[in-house]
Tab-separated table of C-alpha atoms in Angstrom:
chain	number	residue	atom	x	y	z
A	695	MET	CA	18.374	6.078	-1.743
A	696	VAL	CA	17.832	9.695	-0.637
A	697	ASN	CA	20.180	10.977	2.067
A	698	ASP	CA	19.969	8.199	4.694
A	699	LEU	CA	16.805	6.661	3.272
A	700	THR	CA	17.472	3.291	1.671
A	701	VAL	CA	14.896	1.118	-0.055
A	702	THR	CA	16.000	-2.375	-1.045
A	703	ASN	CA	14.761	-3.586	-4.412
A	704	VAL	CA	13.403	-7.138	-4.313
A	705	TYR	CA	11.838	-7.258	-7.776
A	706	ARG	CA	12.212	-5.451	-11.105
A	707	ALA	CA	10.020	-5.698	-14.200
A	708	THR	CA	8.417	-3.523	-16.841
A	709	LEU	CA	5.095	-1.842	-16.235
A	710	GLY	CA	3.717	-3.985	-19.034
A	711	GLU	CA	3.991	-7.072	-16.816
A	712	LEU	CA	1.797	-5.433	-14.193
A	713	SER	CA	-0.593	-3.653	-16.563
A	714	ARG	CA	-1.464	-6.972	-18.202
A	715	ARG	CA	-2.889	-7.946	-14.813
A	716	TYR	CA	-4.338	-4.488	-14.128
A	717	PRO	CA	-5.089	-2.567	-17.359
A	718	VAL	CA	-5.711	0.712	-15.504
A	719	LEU	CA	-1.944	1.021	-14.958
A	720	GLU	CA	-1.351	1.283	-18.716
A	721	LYS	CA	-2.516	4.913	-18.373
A	722	LEU	CA	0.753	5.686	-16.557
A	723	THR	CA	2.614	5.451	-19.885
A	724	SER	CA	0.916	8.681	-20.986
A	725	TYR	CA	1.024	10.425	-17.609
A	726	GLU	CA	2.790	13.781	-18.111
A	727	ASP	CA	3.645	14.932	-14.575
A	728	MET	CA	6.205	12.318	-13.593
A	729	GLU	CA	9.180	14.575	-12.950
A	730	LEU	CA	8.098	16.240	-9.732
A	731	GLU	CA	10.611	17.082	-7.022
A	732	HIS	CA	9.334	14.666	-4.395
A	733	ARG	CA	9.536	11.764	-6.890
A	734	LEU	CA	13.280	12.127	-7.486
A	735	TRP	CA	15.327	9.185	-6.204
A	736	GLU	CA	19.061	8.530	-6.200
A	737	ARG	CA	19.535	4.931	-7.290
A	738	ASP	CA	22.842	3.069	-7.326
A	739	THR	CA	24.104	4.523	-10.609
A	740	PHE	CA	21.390	6.903	-11.826
A	741	GLN	CA	18.494	9.120	-10.834
A	742	SER	CA	14.884	8.160	-11.349
A	743	TYR	CA	11.401	9.588	-10.932
A	744	ASP	CA	9.111	7.174	-9.132
A	745	ILE	CA	5.411	7.130	-8.461
A	746	GLN	CA	5.779	5.587	-5.019
A	747	CYS	CA	3.099	3.656	-3.165
A	748	VAL	CA	3.944	2.331	0.295
A	749	PHE	CA	2.223	-0.340	2.382
A	750	ILE	CA	2.256	0.203	6.116
A	751	GLY	CA	0.468	-1.302	9.107
A	752	LYS	CA	0.794	-3.538	12.123
A	753	THR	CA	2.738	-6.765	12.007
A	754	GLY	CA	0.492	-9.621	10.903
A	755	TYR	CA	-1.972	-7.518	8.938
A	756	GLY	CA	-0.894	-8.951	5.578
A	757	LYS	CA	1.129	-6.176	3.918
A	758	SER	CA	3.613	-8.545	2.300
A	759	SER	CA	0.888	-11.008	1.311
A	760	ALA	CA	-1.111	-8.235	-0.344
A	761	LEU	CA	1.939	-7.102	-2.316
A	762	ASN	CA	2.655	-10.662	-3.443
A	763	SER	CA	-0.958	-10.987	-4.528
A	764	ILE	CA	-0.646	-7.774	-6.550
A	765	ILE	CA	2.485	-8.971	-8.320
A	766	GLY	CA	1.364	-12.579	-8.626
A	767	LYS	CA	4.668	-13.854	-7.239
A	768	GLY	CA	6.058	-14.485	-3.757
A	769	VAL	CA	8.792	-11.854	-3.858
A	770	PHE	CA	8.112	-10.377	-0.401
A	771	ALA	CA	8.861	-12.709	2.515
A	772	THR	CA	5.845	-13.669	4.639
A	773	SER	CA	5.327	-15.603	7.865
A	774	SER	CA	2.318	-16.413	10.021
A	775	ILE	CA	4.559	-16.621	13.097
A	776	ALA	CA	7.133	-13.822	13.078
A	777	SER	CA	7.615	-10.413	11.509
A	778	THR	CA	9.706	-10.754	8.352
A	779	THR	CA	10.037	-7.187	7.000
A	780	LYS	CA	12.935	-5.412	8.739
A	781	GLN	CA	13.646	-2.684	6.170
A	782	ALA	CA	11.900	-0.872	3.346
A	783	GLN	CA	11.626	-3.202	0.340
A	784	ALA	CA	10.209	-2.398	-3.075
A	785	ALA	CA	9.121	-3.899	-6.348
A	786	ASP	CA	9.846	-1.494	-9.205
A	787	PHE	CA	8.136	-1.425	-12.591
A	788	SER	CA	9.697	0.686	-15.337
A	789	ILE	CA	7.297	3.028	-17.125
A	790	ASP	CA	9.928	4.558	-19.416
A	791	LEU	CA	13.498	3.241	-19.265
A	792	LYS	CA	14.936	6.098	-21.328
A	793	LYS	CA	13.575	8.695	-18.917
A	794	ASN	CA	14.038	6.467	-15.827
A	795	HIS	CA	10.372	6.658	-14.833
A	796	TYR	CA	9.064	3.975	-12.460
A	797	PHE	CA	5.979	2.813	-10.610
A	798	SER	CA	7.118	1.411	-7.267
A	799	ILE	CA	5.276	-0.414	-4.501
A	800	ALA	CA	7.069	-0.747	-1.166
A	801	ASP	CA	6.641	-2.826	1.966
A	802	LEU	CA	7.612	-1.127	5.243
A	803	PRO	CA	8.444	-2.863	8.532
A	804	GLY	CA	5.375	-3.688	10.606
A	805	ILE	CA	4.146	-1.438	13.394
A	806	GLY	CA	3.626	-2.859	16.871
A	807	GLU	CA	6.338	-5.529	16.984
A	808	SER	CA	7.953	-3.706	19.918
A	809	LEU	CA	8.241	-0.163	21.269
A	810	GLY	CA	11.947	-0.139	20.467
A	811	ASN	CA	11.410	-1.094	16.837
A	812	ASP	CA	8.551	1.383	16.448
A	813	LYS	CA	10.848	4.217	17.565
A	814	LYS	CA	13.615	2.973	15.259
A	815	TYR	CA	11.343	2.725	12.247
A	816	MET	CA	9.476	6.015	12.764
A	817	LYS	CA	12.129	8.043	10.974
A	818	LEU	CA	12.041	5.599	8.056
A	819	TYR	CA	8.256	5.894	7.852
A	820	SER	CA	8.384	9.690	7.958
A	821	GLU	CA	11.072	10.013	5.301
A	822	ILE	CA	9.546	7.655	2.771
A	823	LEU	CA	6.047	9.097	3.243
A	824	LYS	CA	7.395	12.491	2.202
A	825	LYS	CA	8.343	10.946	-1.118
A	826	SER	CA	5.208	8.877	-1.670
A	827	ASP	CA	2.125	9.565	-3.753
A	828	CYS	CA	-0.053	6.995	-1.995
A	829	VAL	CA	0.011	5.079	1.277
A	830	VAL	CA	-1.956	1.888	1.824
A	831	TYR	CA	-2.539	1.379	5.520
A	832	MET	CA	-3.470	-2.251	6.176
A	833	LEU	CA	-6.097	-3.266	8.710
A	834	ARG	CA	-7.709	-6.606	9.504
A	835	ALA	CA	-11.449	-7.008	9.010
A	836	ASP	CA	-11.584	-9.416	11.965
A	837	GLN	CA	-9.992	-6.983	14.442
A	838	ARG	CA	-11.675	-4.327	16.603
A	839	ASP	CA	-8.842	-2.537	18.402
A	840	TYR	CA	-7.394	0.201	16.199
A	841	SER	CA	-5.777	2.366	18.898
A	842	ILE	CA	-2.200	1.691	17.758
A	843	ASP	CA	-3.163	2.315	14.135
A	844	LEU	CA	-4.884	5.616	14.949
A	845	ALA	CA	-1.905	6.769	17.022
A	846	SER	CA	0.556	5.827	14.261
A	847	ILE	CA	-1.380	7.645	11.549
A	848	GLU	CA	-1.679	10.757	13.705
A	849	SER	CA	2.001	10.774	14.659
A	850	LEU	CA	2.992	10.450	10.991
A	851	SER	CA	0.522	13.198	9.945
A	852	ILE	CA	-0.628	11.172	6.954
A	853	ASN	CA	-2.828	13.156	4.578
A	854	ARG	CA	-6.148	11.301	4.481
A	855	SER	CA	-6.727	12.234	0.837
A	856	LYS	CA	-3.591	10.271	-0.116
A	857	MET	CA	-4.299	7.316	2.162
A	858	ILE	CA	-6.113	4.097	1.350
A	859	ILE	CA	-7.111	1.594	3.988
A	860	GLY	CA	-6.688	-1.962	2.761
A	861	LEU	CA	-9.154	-3.951	4.859
A	862	ASN	CA	-7.599	-7.392	4.667
A	863	PHE	CA	-8.717	-10.857	5.879
A	864	CYS	CA	-12.297	-10.258	4.752
A	865	ASP	CA	-12.630	-14.023	4.404
A	866	LYS	CA	-12.583	-14.128	8.226
A	867	ILE	CA	-15.489	-11.734	8.731
A	868	GLU	CA	-18.493	-13.337	10.427
A	869	PRO	CA	-20.395	-15.438	9.549
A	870	ILE	CA	-17.394	-17.298	8.069
A	871	ASN	CA	-18.087	-19.468	5.033
A	872	ARG	CA	-15.861	-22.079	3.432
A	873	MET	CA	-16.575	-21.197	-0.194
A	874	LEU	CA	-13.572	-21.624	-2.482
A	875	PRO	CA	-12.677	-19.363	-4.124
A	876	PHE	CA	-13.808	-16.899	-1.473
A	877	LYS	CA	-17.089	-15.164	-2.181
A	878	PRO	CA	-18.699	-13.256	0.693
A	879	SER	CA	-22.261	-14.120	1.658
A	880	GLY	CA	-24.959	-11.477	1.832
A	881	GLN	CA	-24.523	-11.180	5.606
A	882	GLN	CA	-20.748	-10.903	5.253
A	883	HIS	CA	-21.262	-8.072	2.744
A	884	ARG	CA	-23.521	-6.282	5.224
A	885	ASN	CA	-21.058	-6.792	8.080
A	886	LEU	CA	-18.192	-5.527	5.943
A	887	ASP	CA	-20.186	-2.433	5.042
A	888	LEU	CA	-20.848	-1.767	8.726
A	889	LYS	CA	-17.154	-2.285	9.464
A	890	LYS	CA	-16.239	0.277	6.791
A	891	ASP	CA	-18.685	2.780	8.343
A	892	ILE	CA	-16.992	2.352	11.723
A	893	ILE	CA	-13.481	2.676	10.291
A	894	ALA	CA	-14.372	5.727	8.178
A	895	ALA	CA	-15.673	7.487	11.295
A	896	LEU	CA	-12.733	6.452	13.503
A	897	PHE	CA	-10.046	7.361	10.965
A	898	LYS	CA	-11.856	10.478	9.676
A	899	MET	CA	-11.603	9.500	6.046
A	900	SER	CA	-13.765	8.811	3.040
A	901	LYS	CA	-15.443	5.416	3.003
A	902	SER	CA	-14.609	5.201	-0.712
A	903	ASN	CA	-10.915	5.003	0.238
A	904	ILE	CA	-11.474	1.854	2.306
A	905	ILE	CA	-11.015	-1.171	0.052
A	906	GLU	CA	-11.990	-4.559	1.409
A	907	ILE	CA	-9.726	-7.384	0.207
A	908	SER	CA	-8.605	-10.915	0.933
A	909	ALA	CA	-4.961	-11.137	-0.106
A	910	SER	CA	-4.815	-14.902	0.380
A	911	ASP	CA	-7.745	-15.362	-2.019
A	912	ASN	CA	-6.723	-12.590	-4.441
A	913	TRP	CA	-10.176	-11.108	-3.800
A	914	ARG	CA	-10.676	-7.484	-4.933
A	915	ILE	CA	-6.961	-6.882	-5.447
A	916	ASP	CA	-7.866	-5.296	-8.787
A	917	SER	CA	-10.080	-2.794	-6.920
A	918	LEU	CA	-7.169	-1.945	-4.629
A	919	ILE	CA	-4.881	-1.313	-7.608
A	920	GLU	CA	-7.452	0.925	-9.296
A	921	LYS	CA	-7.749	2.987	-6.111
A	922	ILE	CA	-3.934	3.182	-5.814
A	923	TYR	CA	-3.754	4.502	-9.379
A	924	ASN	CA	-6.457	7.107	-8.791
A	925	VAL	CA	-5.015	8.335	-5.497
A	926	SER	CA	-1.433	8.426	-6.810
A	927	ILE	CA	-2.209	10.831	-9.640
A	928	LEU	CA	-5.042	12.707	-7.895
A	929	ASP	CA	-2.844	15.718	-7.210
A	930	THR	CA	0.826	16.606	-6.865
A	931	ASN	CA	0.946	17.126	-3.087
A	932	VAL	CA	3.194	14.861	-1.079
A	933	ILE	CA	1.716	12.683	1.630
A	934	ASN	CA	2.181	14.874	4.663
A	935	ASP	CA	1.346	18.264	3.170
A	936	GLU	CA	-2.123	19.169	4.346
């Protein structure tokens, strides 16, 4: 917690548990610039330095499902009917317990549930983004209207160089196939590439920072993690310093 910013921990483990799934994260054990001012957190009984990655996006875009797919366990509540994330929740992975260094991935309440909730959560979004090294903004591959997403990103002044778009539900891109496990057809690949071109232009960001995934099929989650690692240690600027 920092001032009035509270993040509820829903899962704790060592980095080793996560790096066995994603070997690129093992490099964090030798990362030398952990103790930067914006990474300082006041925990219940001690201070820590956290490389913080946050997941944000509209309700129903699969933030919690993507996080569960990353961890390999259902620690973040999900629902296909109602919004389930009402506060900032995080899974923390200790890099160095003696120095209190952590890699943390957090799920923020969904945007677009209601105007009242959006106003209530905006301060939370702004405060945690100041302390984050990477933000994953979730979109759906089978959606076309991004007006709320564009407005939210602009109002939060998110630095595009520290933002990744997680393009979820790629299994629903046309022409839909029923292959299990999911493997996109040639036409789906082409349609996804066109979708990424459109999103890159709309959101004024690098196409290389748009990672297509299917959280429900665990498809390309490793690519998302590799991009999170690269963006998180790319530089030492906080999210909204441009």
